[in-house]
Tab-separated table of C-alpha atoms and ligand atoms in Angstrom:
chain	number	residue	atom	x	y	z
A	116	UNK	CA	-2.749	11.878	-206.729
A	117	UNK	CA	-5.987	12.394	-204.819
A	118	UNK	CA	-6.878	16.046	-204.637
A	119	UNK	CA	-9.798	17.463	-202.727
A	120	UNK	CA	-11.279	20.854	-203.603
A	121	UNK	CA	-14.467	22.875	-203.173
A	122	UNK	CA	-16.023	22.665	-206.624
A	123	UNK	CA	-15.280	20.768	-209.831
A	124	UNK	CA	-16.961	21.527	-213.140
A	125	UNK	CA	-16.543	18.358	-215.212
A	126	UNK	CA	-16.483	17.710	-218.954
A	127	UNK	CA	-16.563	21.332	-219.947
A	128	UNK	CA	-15.585	23.080	-223.128
A	129	UNK	CA	-12.961	25.459	-221.775
A	130	UNK	CA	-12.584	28.826	-223.484
A	131	UNK	CA	-9.799	30.343	-221.453
A	132	UNK	CA	-10.128	34.055	-222.277
A	133	UNK	CA	-6.765	34.429	-224.033
A	134	UNK	CA	-8.298	34.022	-227.476
A	135	UNK	CA	-6.709	30.572	-227.837
A	136	UNK	CA	-8.797	27.696	-229.234
A	137	UNK	CA	-11.084	25.829	-226.861
A	138	UNK	CA	-10.149	22.615	-225.086
A	139	UNK	CA	-12.131	20.067	-223.103
A	140	UNK	CA	-11.613	19.132	-219.499
A	141	UNK	CA	-12.476	19.874	-215.904
A	142	UNK	CA	-12.028	23.030	-213.855
A	143	UNK	CA	-11.476	22.826	-210.088
A	144	UNK	CA	-12.043	25.635	-207.594
A	145	UNK	CA	-10.409	25.823	-204.187
A	146	UNK	CA	-11.100	28.872	-202.066
A	147	UNK	CA	-11.034	31.946	-204.283
A	148	UNK	CA	-8.695	30.485	-206.903
A	149	UNK	CA	-8.727	27.949	-209.716
A	150	UNK	CA	-6.973	24.860	-208.331
A	151	UNK	CA	-6.642	22.908	-211.539
A	152	UNK	CA	-7.630	22.757	-215.203
A	153	UNK	CA	-7.568	19.655	-217.429
A	154	UNK	CA	-8.233	15.995	-216.783
A	155	UNK	CA	-9.002	15.954	-213.074
A	156	UNK	CA	-10.509	12.455	-213.006
A	157	UNK	CA	-8.792	11.542	-209.733
A	158	UNK	CA	-9.904	14.730	-207.952
A	159	UNK	CA	-12.966	15.034	-205.786
A	160	UNK	CA	-14.940	18.002	-204.537
A	161	UNK	CA	-17.693	19.048	-202.159
A	162	UNK	CA	-19.726	20.024	-205.192
A	163	UNK	CA	-19.401	18.342	-208.568
A	164	UNK	CA	-21.067	19.871	-211.628
A	165	UNK	CA	-21.522	18.026	-214.918
A	166	UNK	CA	-21.046	20.574	-217.679
A	167	UNK	CA	-21.967	18.174	-220.483
A	168	UNK	CA	-19.828	20.068	-222.949
A	169	UNK	CA	-21.188	23.488	-222.066
A	170	UNK	CA	-18.632	26.310	-221.926
A	171	UNK	CA	-16.616	27.411	-218.926
A	172	UNK	CA	-15.060	30.828	-219.500
A	173	UNK	CA	-13.559	33.566	-217.339
A	174	UNK	CA	-16.269	35.708	-215.752
A	175	UNK	CA	-16.802	38.700	-217.997
A	176	UNK	CA	-15.219	42.041	-217.178
A	177	UNK	CA	-17.562	44.882	-218.101
A	178	UNK	CA	-15.090	47.455	-219.423
A	179	UNK	CA	-17.481	50.389	-219.205
A	180	UNK	CA	-20.129	50.846	-216.532
A	181	UNK	CA	-21.905	53.351	-214.360
A	182	UNK	CA	-22.268	50.864	-211.505
A	183	UNK	CA	-20.599	53.122	-208.898
A	184	UNK	CA	-23.729	53.083	-206.765
A	185	UNK	CA	-25.116	49.700	-207.877
A	186	UNK	CA	-22.078	47.868	-206.435
A	187	UNK	CA	-22.974	49.348	-203.049
A	188	UNK	CA	-26.548	48.139	-202.850
A	189	UNK	CA	-26.357	44.352	-202.629
A	190	UNK	CA	-26.840	41.291	-204.867
A	191	UNK	CA	-30.220	42.355	-206.334
A	192	UNK	CA	-28.674	45.514	-207.760
A	193	UNK	CA	-26.063	43.508	-209.652
A	194	UNK	CA	-28.442	40.837	-210.967
A	195	UNK	CA	-28.468	42.617	-214.336
A	196	UNK	CA	-24.726	41.920	-214.678
A	197	UNK	CA	-24.303	38.550	-212.929
A	198	UNK	CA	-27.104	37.104	-215.077
A	199	UNK	CA	-24.886	37.893	-218.096
A	200	UNK	CA	-21.838	36.178	-216.591
A	201	UNK	CA	-20.199	39.442	-215.544
A	202	UNK	CA	-17.951	39.147	-212.484
A	203	UNK	CA	-16.050	42.476	-212.592
A	204	UNK	CA	-17.230	45.977	-213.496
A	205	UNK	CA	-15.204	49.075	-214.319
A	206	UNK	CA	-16.970	52.035	-212.671
A	207	UNK	CA	-16.388	55.784	-212.841
A	208	UNK	CA	-16.659	56.208	-216.607
A	209	UNK	CA	-17.530	59.266	-218.718
A	210	UNK	CA	-16.156	61.677	-216.118
A	211	UNK	CA	-18.753	60.505	-213.582
A	212	UNK	CA	-17.563	58.907	-210.326
A	213	UNK	CA	-19.351	58.715	-206.992
A	214	UNK	CA	-16.227	59.904	-205.172
A	215	UNK	CA	-14.364	61.998	-204.159
A	216	UNK	CA	-17.151	64.552	-203.861
A	217	UNK	CA	-20.010	65.138	-201.475
A	218	UNK	CA	-23.155	66.820	-202.818
A	219	UNK	CA	-25.496	69.114	-200.960
A	220	UNK	CA	-27.908	69.544	-203.871
A	221	UNK	CA	-29.029	67.393	-206.775
A	222	UNK	CA	-25.940	66.982	-208.996
A	223	UNK	CA	-25.999	68.458	-212.493
A	224	UNK	CA	-26.577	66.093	-215.414
A	225	UNK	CA	-25.104	63.668	-216.256
A	226	UNK	CA	-23.776	63.164	-212.709
A	227	UNK	CA	-27.398	62.551	-211.680
A	228	UNK	CA	-27.304	59.279	-213.645
A	229	UNK	CA	-25.924	57.890	-210.393
A	230	UNK	CA	-28.743	59.371	-208.319
A	231	UNK	CA	-29.672	62.397	-206.246
A	232	UNK	CA	-27.532	64.088	-203.595
A	233	UNK	CA	-28.341	61.433	-200.982
A	234	UNK	CA	-25.956	59.033	-202.765
A	235	UNK	CA	-22.988	61.408	-202.900
A	236	UNK	CA	-21.519	60.938	-199.457
A	237	UNK	CA	-17.851	60.069	-200.050
A	238	UNK	CA	-15.308	62.763	-199.262
A	239	UNK	CA	-12.509	60.637	-200.642
A	240	UNK	CA	-12.040	57.602	-202.851
A	241	UNK	CA	-10.580	55.943	-199.743
A	242	UNK	CA	-13.994	56.187	-198.067
A	243	UNK	CA	-15.650	54.629	-201.102
A	244	UNK	CA	-13.067	51.814	-201.088
A	245	UNK	CA	-13.662	51.334	-197.369
A	246	UNK	CA	-17.396	50.950	-197.996
A	247	UNK	CA	-16.704	48.287	-200.639
A	248	UNK	CA	-14.506	46.449	-198.155
A	249	UNK	CA	-16.948	46.506	-195.228
A	250	UNK	CA	-20.124	46.003	-197.258
A	251	UNK	CA	-18.875	44.018	-200.258
A	252	UNK	CA	-20.528	43.806	-203.642
A	253	UNK	CA	-21.239	40.430	-205.249
A	254	UNK	CA	-18.946	41.462	-208.136
A	255	UNK	CA	-15.446	42.919	-208.313
A	256	UNK	CA	-15.008	46.631	-208.896
A	257	UNK	CA	-12.292	48.466	-210.823
A	258	UNK	CA	-12.607	52.220	-210.311
A	259	UNK	CA	-11.851	55.300	-212.361
A	260	UNK	CA	-12.051	58.851	-211.030
A	261	UNK	CA	-14.248	61.203	-213.033
A	262	UNK	CA	-13.178	64.643	-214.203
A	263	UNK	CA	-16.706	65.992	-213.769
A	264	UNK	CA	-16.897	64.847	-210.162
A	265	UNK	CA	-13.491	66.433	-209.492
A	266	UNK	CA	-14.642	69.657	-211.156
A	267	UNK	CA	-17.806	69.991	-209.077
A	268	UNK	CA	-15.709	69.814	-205.937
A	269	UNK	CA	-12.743	71.934	-207.014
A	270	UNK	CA	-14.880	74.615	-208.691
A	271	UNK	CA	-17.528	74.584	-205.960
A	272	UNK	CA	-20.306	73.866	-208.425
A	273	UNK	CA	-19.439	76.759	-210.763
A	274	UNK	CA	-18.529	74.404	-213.619
A	275	UNK	CA	-19.737	76.082	-216.817
A	276	UNK	CA	-16.315	77.568	-217.486
A	277	UNK	CA	-12.676	76.484	-217.694
A	278	UNK	CA	-10.998	75.715	-214.372
A	279	UNK	CA	-8.355	78.104	-213.048
A	280	UNK	CA	-4.800	76.789	-212.620
A	281	UNK	CA	-5.400	76.570	-208.908
A	282	UNK	CA	-8.569	74.527	-209.385
A	283	UNK	CA	-6.847	72.207	-211.865
A	284	UNK	CA	-4.028	71.702	-209.347
A	285	UNK	CA	-6.601	70.821	-206.702
A	286	UNK	CA	-8.205	68.262	-209.022
A	287	UNK	CA	-4.784	66.829	-209.805
A	288	UNK	CA	-4.009	66.327	-206.127
A	289	UNK	CA	-7.421	64.749	-205.458
A	290	UNK	CA	-6.845	62.378	-208.378
A	291	UNK	CA	-3.341	61.514	-207.143
A	292	UNK	CA	-4.714	60.774	-203.688
A	293	UNK	CA	-7.488	58.578	-205.172
A	294	UNK	CA	-4.966	56.549	-207.190
A	295	UNK	CA	-2.993	55.943	-203.976
A	296	UNK	CA	-6.210	54.751	-202.357
A	297	UNK	CA	-6.879	52.149	-205.049
A	298	UNK	CA	-8.400	53.829	-208.107
A	299	UNK	CA	-7.012	52.671	-211.465
A	300	UNK	CA	-7.359	55.688	-213.745
A	301	UNK	CA	-8.875	59.004	-214.763
A	302	UNK	CA	-11.998	59.423	-216.893
A	303	UNK	CA	-13.456	62.384	-218.740
A	304	UNK	CA	-16.807	63.166	-220.348
A	305	UNK	CA	-15.815	66.153	-222.481
A	306	UNK	CA	-18.977	65.755	-224.543
A	307	UNK	CA	-21.163	66.978	-221.697
A	308	UNK	CA	-21.947	70.712	-221.520
A	309	UNK	CA	-20.059	71.607	-218.324
A	310	UNK	CA	-16.966	69.483	-219.012
A	311	UNK	CA	-16.998	70.670	-222.602
A	312	UNK	CA	-15.882	74.024	-221.183
A	313	UNK	CA	-12.603	72.415	-220.139
A	314	UNK	CA	-9.850	73.073	-222.680
A	315	UNK	CA	-7.363	70.313	-223.493
A	316	UNK	CA	-4.809	72.051	-221.265
A	317	UNK	CA	-7.051	71.699	-218.215
A	318	UNK	CA	-7.487	67.973	-218.817
A	319	UNK	CA	-3.727	67.571	-219.277
A	320	UNK	CA	-3.059	69.464	-216.049
A	321	UNK	CA	-5.366	67.188	-214.048
A	322	UNK	CA	-4.059	64.087	-215.846
A	323	UNK	CA	-0.539	64.904	-214.593
A	324	UNK	CA	-1.494	62.745	-211.606
A	325	UNK	CA	-1.385	59.611	-213.762
A	326	UNK	CA	1.942	60.433	-215.415
A	327	UNK	CA	4.029	57.283	-215.840
A	328	UNK	CA	2.065	55.435	-213.154
A	329	UNK	CA	0.451	53.023	-215.607
A	330	UNK	CA	-2.980	54.359	-214.615
A	331	UNK	CA	-5.304	54.864	-217.570
A	332	UNK	CA	-6.833	57.840	-219.324
A	333	UNK	CA	-10.383	56.841	-220.311
A	334	UNK	CA	-12.571	59.214	-222.259
A	335	UNK	CA	-16.059	59.836	-223.498
A	336	UNK	CA	-14.728	62.130	-226.184
A	337	UNK	CA	-15.652	65.731	-226.843
A	338	UNK	CA	-17.425	64.736	-230.039
A	339	UNK	CA	-18.399	61.370	-231.514
A	340	UNK	CA	-20.088	62.963	-234.524
A	341	UNK	CA	-18.826	65.459	-237.101
A	342	UNK	CA	-15.623	66.130	-235.121
A	343	UNK	CA	-14.875	62.525	-234.193
A	344	UNK	CA	-11.405	62.517	-235.777
A	345	UNK	CA	-10.361	65.737	-234.018
A	346	UNK	CA	-11.627	64.243	-230.758
A	347	UNK	CA	-9.597	61.071	-231.237
A	348	UNK	CA	-6.532	63.242	-231.847
A	349	UNK	CA	-7.218	65.209	-228.667
A	350	UNK	CA	-7.606	61.990	-226.642
A	351	UNK	CA	-4.342	60.607	-228.018
A	352	UNK	CA	-2.545	63.869	-227.306
A	353	UNK	CA	-3.693	63.905	-223.691
A	354	UNK	CA	-2.618	60.285	-223.229
A	355	UNK	CA	0.793	60.734	-224.790
A	356	UNK	CA	1.367	64.019	-222.909
A	357	UNK	CA	1.221	62.183	-219.581
A	358	UNK	CA	2.393	58.774	-220.805
A	359	UNK	CA	-0.898	57.047	-220.039
A	360	UNK	CA	-2.620	54.230	-221.923
A	361	UNK	CA	-5.760	55.623	-223.584
A	362	UNK	CA	-9.174	53.990	-223.685
A	363	UNK	CA	-11.751	55.540	-226.014
A	364	UNK	CA	-15.116	54.872	-224.399
A	365	UNK	CA	-18.082	53.368	-226.272
A	366	UNK	CA	-16.495	54.059	-229.630
A	367	UNK	CA	-19.013	54.990	-232.307
A	368	UNK	CA	-19.714	57.508	-235.067
A	369	UNK	CA	-23.020	59.171	-234.261
A	370	UNK	CA	-25.598	60.975	-236.435
A	371	UNK	CA	-26.708	59.789	-239.889
A	372	UNK	CA	-24.305	62.106	-241.730
A	373	UNK	CA	-21.363	60.310	-240.059
A	374	UNK	CA	-22.466	56.766	-240.779
A	375	UNK	CA	-19.651	54.729	-242.295
A	376	UNK	CA	-16.862	56.805	-240.787
A	377	UNK	CA	-15.661	54.017	-238.487
A	378	UNK	CA	-13.467	53.041	-241.440
A	379	UNK	CA	-11.562	56.307	-240.892
A	380	UNK	CA	-11.580	56.245	-237.089
A	381	UNK	CA	-10.323	52.674	-236.880
A	382	UNK	CA	-7.513	53.483	-239.316
A	383	UNK	CA	-6.452	56.433	-237.123
A	384	UNK	CA	-6.579	54.314	-233.974
A	385	UNK	CA	-4.594	51.553	-235.618
A	386	UNK	CA	-1.897	53.969	-236.793
A	387	UNK	CA	-1.675	55.482	-233.309
A	388	UNK	CA	-1.080	52.062	-231.815
A	389	UNK	CA	2.482	52.146	-233.182
A	390	UNK	CA	3.228	55.206	-231.000
A	391	UNK	CA	1.186	54.696	-227.840
A	392	UNK	CA	-1.131	52.326	-226.037
A	393	UNK	CA	-4.718	52.820	-227.134
A	394	UNK	CA	-7.817	50.660	-227.021
A	395	UNK	CA	-11.553	51.153	-227.061
A	396	UNK	CA	-14.753	49.616	-225.795
A	397	UNK	CA	-18.046	49.197	-227.604
A	398	UNK	CA	-21.597	48.033	-226.839
A	399	UNK	CA	-23.450	45.849	-229.375
A	400	UNK	CA	-26.425	48.103	-230.184
A	401	UNK	CA	-27.400	50.766	-232.708
A	402	UNK	CA	-28.610	53.265	-230.121
A	403	UNK	CA	-26.873	55.222	-227.383
A	404	UNK	CA	-28.266	56.338	-224.032
A	405	UNK	CA	-27.571	59.093	-221.551
A	406	UNK	CA	-29.362	62.037	-219.963
A	407	UNK	CA	-31.908	63.903	-222.066
A	408	UNK	CA	-30.279	67.009	-223.554
A	409	UNK	CA	-32.693	69.426	-225.306
A	410	UNK	CA	-29.722	71.308	-226.807
A	411	UNK	CA	-28.695	68.148	-228.689
A	412	UNK	CA	-32.066	67.340	-230.311
A	413	UNK	CA	-32.170	66.498	-234.022
A	414	UNK	CA	-35.132	65.673	-236.230
A	415	UNK	CA	-33.277	62.718	-237.787
A	416	UNK	CA	-32.536	60.953	-234.480
A	417	UNK	CA	-35.507	59.174	-232.849
A	418	UNK	CA	-35.448	59.533	-229.058
A	419	UNK	CA	-37.033	57.374	-226.398
A	420	UNK	CA	-37.447	58.434	-222.763
A	421	UNK	CA	-35.776	56.186	-220.149
A	422	UNK	CA	-36.693	58.197	-217.046
A	423	UNK	CA	-38.159	61.575	-216.154
A	424	UNK	CA	-38.447	63.048	-212.688
A	425	UNK	CA	-41.599	65.151	-213.357
A	426	UNK	CA	-43.229	62.683	-215.813
A	427	UNK	CA	-42.376	59.083	-214.866
A	428	UNK	CA	-45.504	57.940	-216.726
A	429	UNK	CA	-43.827	58.778	-220.065
A	430	UNK	CA	-40.853	56.445	-219.703
A	431	UNK	CA	-40.480	54.020	-222.573
A	432	UNK	CA	-42.247	56.375	-224.999
A	433	UNK	CA	-40.851	58.244	-227.976
A	434	UNK	CA	-40.246	61.957	-227.522
A	435	UNK	CA	-41.962	62.764	-230.832
A	436	UNK	CA	-45.214	61.158	-229.600
A	437	UNK	CA	-45.052	63.022	-226.311
A	438	UNK	CA	-44.420	66.300	-228.152
A	439	UNK	CA	-47.399	65.625	-230.418
A	440	UNK	CA	-49.627	64.856	-227.471
A	441	UNK	CA	-48.583	68.095	-225.811
A	442	UNK	CA	-48.832	70.035	-229.079
A	443	UNK	CA	-45.268	71.378	-228.783
A	444	UNK	CA	-42.009	70.751	-230.643
A	445	UNK	CA	-39.509	68.133	-229.439
A	446	UNK	CA	-37.168	70.691	-227.849
A	447	UNK	CA	-39.992	72.147	-225.757
A	448	UNK	CA	-41.200	68.667	-224.825
A	449	UNK	CA	-37.657	67.622	-223.835
A	450	UNK	CA	-37.287	70.706	-221.611
A	451	UNK	CA	-40.549	69.875	-219.868
A	452	UNK	CA	-39.420	66.302	-219.126
A	453	UNK	CA	-36.163	67.344	-217.380
A	454	UNK	CA	-34.370	66.015	-215.458
A	455	UNK	CA	-34.640	62.953	-217.637
A	456	UNK	CA	-32.798	60.255	-219.548
A	457	UNK	CA	-33.092	59.003	-223.119
A	458	UNK	CA	-32.138	56.489	-225.778
A	459	UNK	CA	-30.862	58.010	-229.030
A	460	UNK	CA	-31.149	55.897	-232.191
A	461	UNK	CA	-28.099	57.387	-233.848
A	462	UNK	CA	-25.647	54.558	-234.565
A	463	UNK	CA	-25.234	52.623	-237.792
A	464	UNK	CA	-25.271	48.841	-237.437
A	465	UNK	CA	-22.400	48.354	-239.915
A	466	UNK	CA	-20.192	50.803	-237.997
A	467	UNK	CA	-20.977	49.091	-234.737
A	468	UNK	CA	-20.180	45.651	-236.173
A	469	UNK	CA	-16.942	46.924	-237.711
A	470	UNK	CA	-15.830	48.331	-234.349
A	471	UNK	CA	-16.971	45.239	-232.433
A	472	UNK	CA	-15.094	42.954	-234.827
A	473	UNK	CA	-11.888	45.010	-234.683
A	474	UNK	CA	-9.094	43.115	-232.884
A	475	UNK	CA	-8.509	45.991	-230.451
A	476	UNK	CA	-12.058	46.417	-229.218
A	477	UNK	CA	-13.320	45.319	-225.825
A	478	UNK	CA	-16.945	44.935	-224.824
A	479	UNK	CA	-18.409	47.355	-222.298
A	480	UNK	CA	-22.121	47.638	-221.582
A	481	UNK	CA	-22.378	51.324	-220.590
A	482	UNK	CA	-25.567	50.136	-218.872
A	483	UNK	CA	-27.443	52.650	-216.739
A	484	UNK	CA	-28.648	50.682	-213.702
A	485	UNK	CA	-30.908	53.339	-212.162
A	486	UNK	CA	-32.935	54.129	-215.267
A	487	UNK	CA	-36.607	53.234	-215.008
A	488	UNK	CA	-36.827	51.956	-218.610
A	489	UNK	CA	-33.160	51.315	-219.384
A	490	UNK	CA	-31.406	50.767	-222.683
A	491	UNK	CA	-31.320	46.943	-223.119
A	492	UNK	CA	-27.506	46.965	-223.013
A	493	UNK	CA	-27.790	46.916	-219.204
A	494	UNK	CA	-29.170	43.352	-219.222
A	495	UNK	CA	-28.176	42.091	-222.673
A	496	UNK	CA	-24.716	43.171	-223.806
A	497	UNK	CA	-22.613	40.066	-223.106
A	498	UNK	CA	-25.066	37.321	-224.151
A	499	UNK	CA	-25.856	39.422	-227.248
A	500	UNK	CA	-22.213	39.318	-228.319
A	501	UNK	CA	-21.980	35.559	-227.631
A	502	UNK	CA	-25.318	34.609	-229.162
A	503	UNK	CA	-26.343	37.101	-231.806
A	504	UNK	CA	-22.977	38.344	-233.044
A	505	UNK	CA	-20.617	35.370	-232.569
A	506	UNK	CA	-22.890	32.336	-233.004
A	507	UNK	CA	-25.756	33.575	-235.192
A	508	UNK	CA	-24.029	36.127	-237.441
A	509	UNK	CA	-20.539	34.568	-237.276
A	510	UNK	CA	-18.918	37.990	-236.843
A	511	UNK	CA	-16.073	36.252	-234.981
A	512	UNK	CA	-15.379	33.033	-233.095
A	513	UNK	CA	-16.686	32.338	-229.616
A	514	UNK	CA	-13.057	32.397	-228.448
A	515	UNK	CA	-12.669	35.938	-229.786
A	516	UNK	CA	-15.966	37.015	-228.233
A	517	UNK	CA	-14.895	35.701	-224.822
A	518	UNK	CA	-11.455	37.322	-225.174
A	519	UNK	CA	-13.013	40.742	-225.849
A	520	UNK	CA	-15.040	40.350	-222.645
A	521	UNK	CA	-12.359	38.941	-220.341
A	522	UNK	CA	-8.633	38.470	-221.077
A	523	UNK	CA	-8.406	41.497	-223.327
A	524	UNK	CA	-10.075	43.748	-220.749
A	525	UNK	CA	-7.855	42.398	-217.959
A	526	UNK	CA	-4.796	43.194	-220.095
A	527	UNK	CA	-5.895	46.753	-220.833
A	528	UNK	CA	-6.775	47.517	-217.205
A	529	UNK	CA	-3.769	45.640	-215.822
A	530	UNK	CA	-5.788	43.181	-213.732
A	531	UNK	CA	-3.553	40.395	-212.451
A	532	UNK	CA	-4.774	36.754	-212.462
A	533	UNK	CA	-8.170	37.751	-213.839
A	534	UNK	CA	-9.895	37.304	-217.167
A	535	UNK	CA	-8.336	33.894	-217.751
A	536	UNK	CA	-9.082	30.255	-216.903
A	537	UNK	CA	-5.748	29.033	-215.629
A	538	UNK	CA	-4.482	27.241	-212.538
A	539	UNK	CA	-3.792	29.876	-209.877
A	540	UNK	CA	-6.026	32.577	-211.375
A	541	UNK	CA	-8.998	33.920	-209.440
A	542	UNK	CA	-12.053	31.695	-209.759
A	543	UNK	CA	-14.217	34.323	-211.464
A	544	UNK	CA	-16.059	32.045	-213.877
A	545	UNK	CA	-19.155	31.626	-215.998
A	546	UNK	CA	-20.785	28.434	-217.244
A	547	UNK	CA	-22.937	28.966	-220.328
A	548	UNK	CA	-24.634	26.984	-223.059
A	549	UNK	CA	-23.178	28.038	-226.420
A	550	UNK	CA	-26.250	26.721	-228.266
A	551	UNK	CA	-28.863	28.675	-226.337
A	552	UNK	CA	-27.070	31.713	-224.932
A	553	UNK	CA	-28.851	34.889	-226.046
A	554	UNK	CA	-29.972	38.269	-224.814
A	555	UNK	CA	-33.644	38.375	-223.865
A	556	UNK	CA	-33.723	42.103	-223.075
A	557	UNK	CA	-34.701	44.378	-225.967
A	558	UNK	CA	-35.867	47.950	-226.499
A	559	UNK	CA	-39.481	47.011	-225.709
A	560	UNK	CA	-38.819	44.803	-222.659
A	561	UNK	CA	-35.413	45.958	-221.461
A	562	UNK	CA	-34.952	44.254	-218.087
A	563	UNK	CA	-35.059	40.509	-218.829
A	564	UNK	CA	-32.204	38.215	-217.756
A	565	UNK	CA	-30.341	36.368	-220.507
A	566	UNK	CA	-30.990	32.803	-221.618
A	567	UNK	CA	-28.224	30.220	-221.483
A	568	UNK	CA	-26.077	31.695	-218.719
A	569	UNK	CA	-26.137	28.744	-216.341
A	570	UNK	CA	-24.054	29.913	-213.375
A	571	UNK	CA	-21.625	32.660	-212.427
A	572	UNK	CA	-18.890	32.433	-209.780
A	573	UNK	CA	-17.042	35.335	-208.191
A	574	UNK	CA	-13.909	34.572	-206.180
A	575	UNK	CA	-14.867	30.891	-206.094
A	576	UNK	CA	-18.371	31.502	-204.754
A	577	UNK	CA	-21.531	30.876	-206.712
A	578	UNK	CA	-23.042	34.328	-207.254
A	579	UNK	CA	-25.819	33.645	-209.768
A	580	UNK	CA	-27.747	30.548	-210.815
A	581	UNK	CA	-30.077	30.593	-213.812
A	582	UNK	CA	-33.700	30.293	-212.763
A	583	UNK	CA	-32.865	31.050	-209.146
A	584	UNK	CA	-31.218	34.444	-209.420
A	585	UNK	CA	-28.573	36.056	-207.270
A	586	UNK	CA	-27.228	34.083	-204.312
A	587	UNK	CA	-26.265	35.733	-201.034
A	588	UNK	CA	-22.556	35.667	-201.891
A	589	UNK	CA	-20.681	38.933	-201.664
A	590	UNK	CA	-17.203	37.876	-202.687
A	591	UNK	CA	-16.462	40.923	-204.815
A	592	UNK	CA	-13.628	43.231	-203.924
A	593	UNK	CA	-11.984	46.394	-205.150
A	594	UNK	CA	-9.432	45.404	-207.767
A	595	UNK	CA	-6.633	47.827	-208.479
A	596	UNK	CA	-4.531	47.929	-211.619
A	597	UNK	CA	-1.347	45.907	-211.140
A	598	UNK	CA	-2.610	43.918	-208.136
B	787	ZN	ZN1	-20.159	58.038	-222.009
B	788	CU	CU1	-20.690	55.785	-220.052
């Protein structure tokens, strides 16, 4: 049989994303799909690549991102992800989505993580989807609709209170409409001051829109510190109330007095699994990052500034140093820097490793693409799991690492024919060197591309080549749960 296809990657170690052991063989791409996997000695292709035993895996699916705007601004904006082998991003997390709301003024934090009012121009999710179709991203996008974005619209900006029944009904109908237009779930960020005003009943009322549709409930919980167990219970209750699979975002136990408590949280999540669908994502670092919140300052949590509108010259510096220079306390210094973003060193390495190694965890970067001095997770998450945690520390096998970044995520989000190397699946692929793959980005130099990621393909098209950067390909599309 003489088959002709577009691209063949020969003599590869194939890690197929299912968690199954590796095999060796060739992978053929035809159009946007994988045409064959195995011994394809009699096949020929326009482009033949000798893998020399390097790994071909499904392109990684970043389970947790804030790339809502980044996917709209061309290949350069997504270099941070494609250079890690990422081919699909889940946007709209933590209650923050770029649609369906139009802003007249600068949005309140943390919505401003996505940018000032000039970026908030979508009256509906349908318009956002339309933009992705006419001006495609180099990577695929899976979209969630954020509670906070819905609130700003329904409550006309007056968000530091609980929503009325009428406002909750409005949010519910906007969410229902967005799901019809291609969104895959509902996200909340109940930790953040305005959304924290929303009682559980409000969230349940809005979440009615996902009832029995298979769409997900994804949450940055009300509290990841002292009240982490109560917050897990609340998340599970909301999910089971509307019959939705639950995803706990960036699972962690923050603040030194809670270090070690992942033993308890994982036990609760495991027990819940018998009653309802629940999973969680995690990033492989001991620090978190979000907007700077003076009301959340603690002496025992070092803080580093990632951006500041009035004082851009202080990005990358520790808040305590800035406060000392100004001769004020850290709360006063933080107030002066606003609006601003920060890294909080408040996660215990053992907790993070325990969560990362848990069979139900997925990897999500939570990278913040518009930060001036971003947390290194934006550029380093996926190669860090492959290199540092799987290969160097032996926390799990490379097969497990790849599964947590591809097949597992596709299963949770219901993505069909993605996250797996199999004949007929979409040709979203990464070629990497298992001996050299590693994250180069760190807290001091946070925007370096990874080593060892050789090439990334999206929908059969080469999207990133190591040493060359992003190509001009824009083969990404909106991917909806179940399609
Ligand atoms: Zn979050
Ligand atoms: Cu997030």
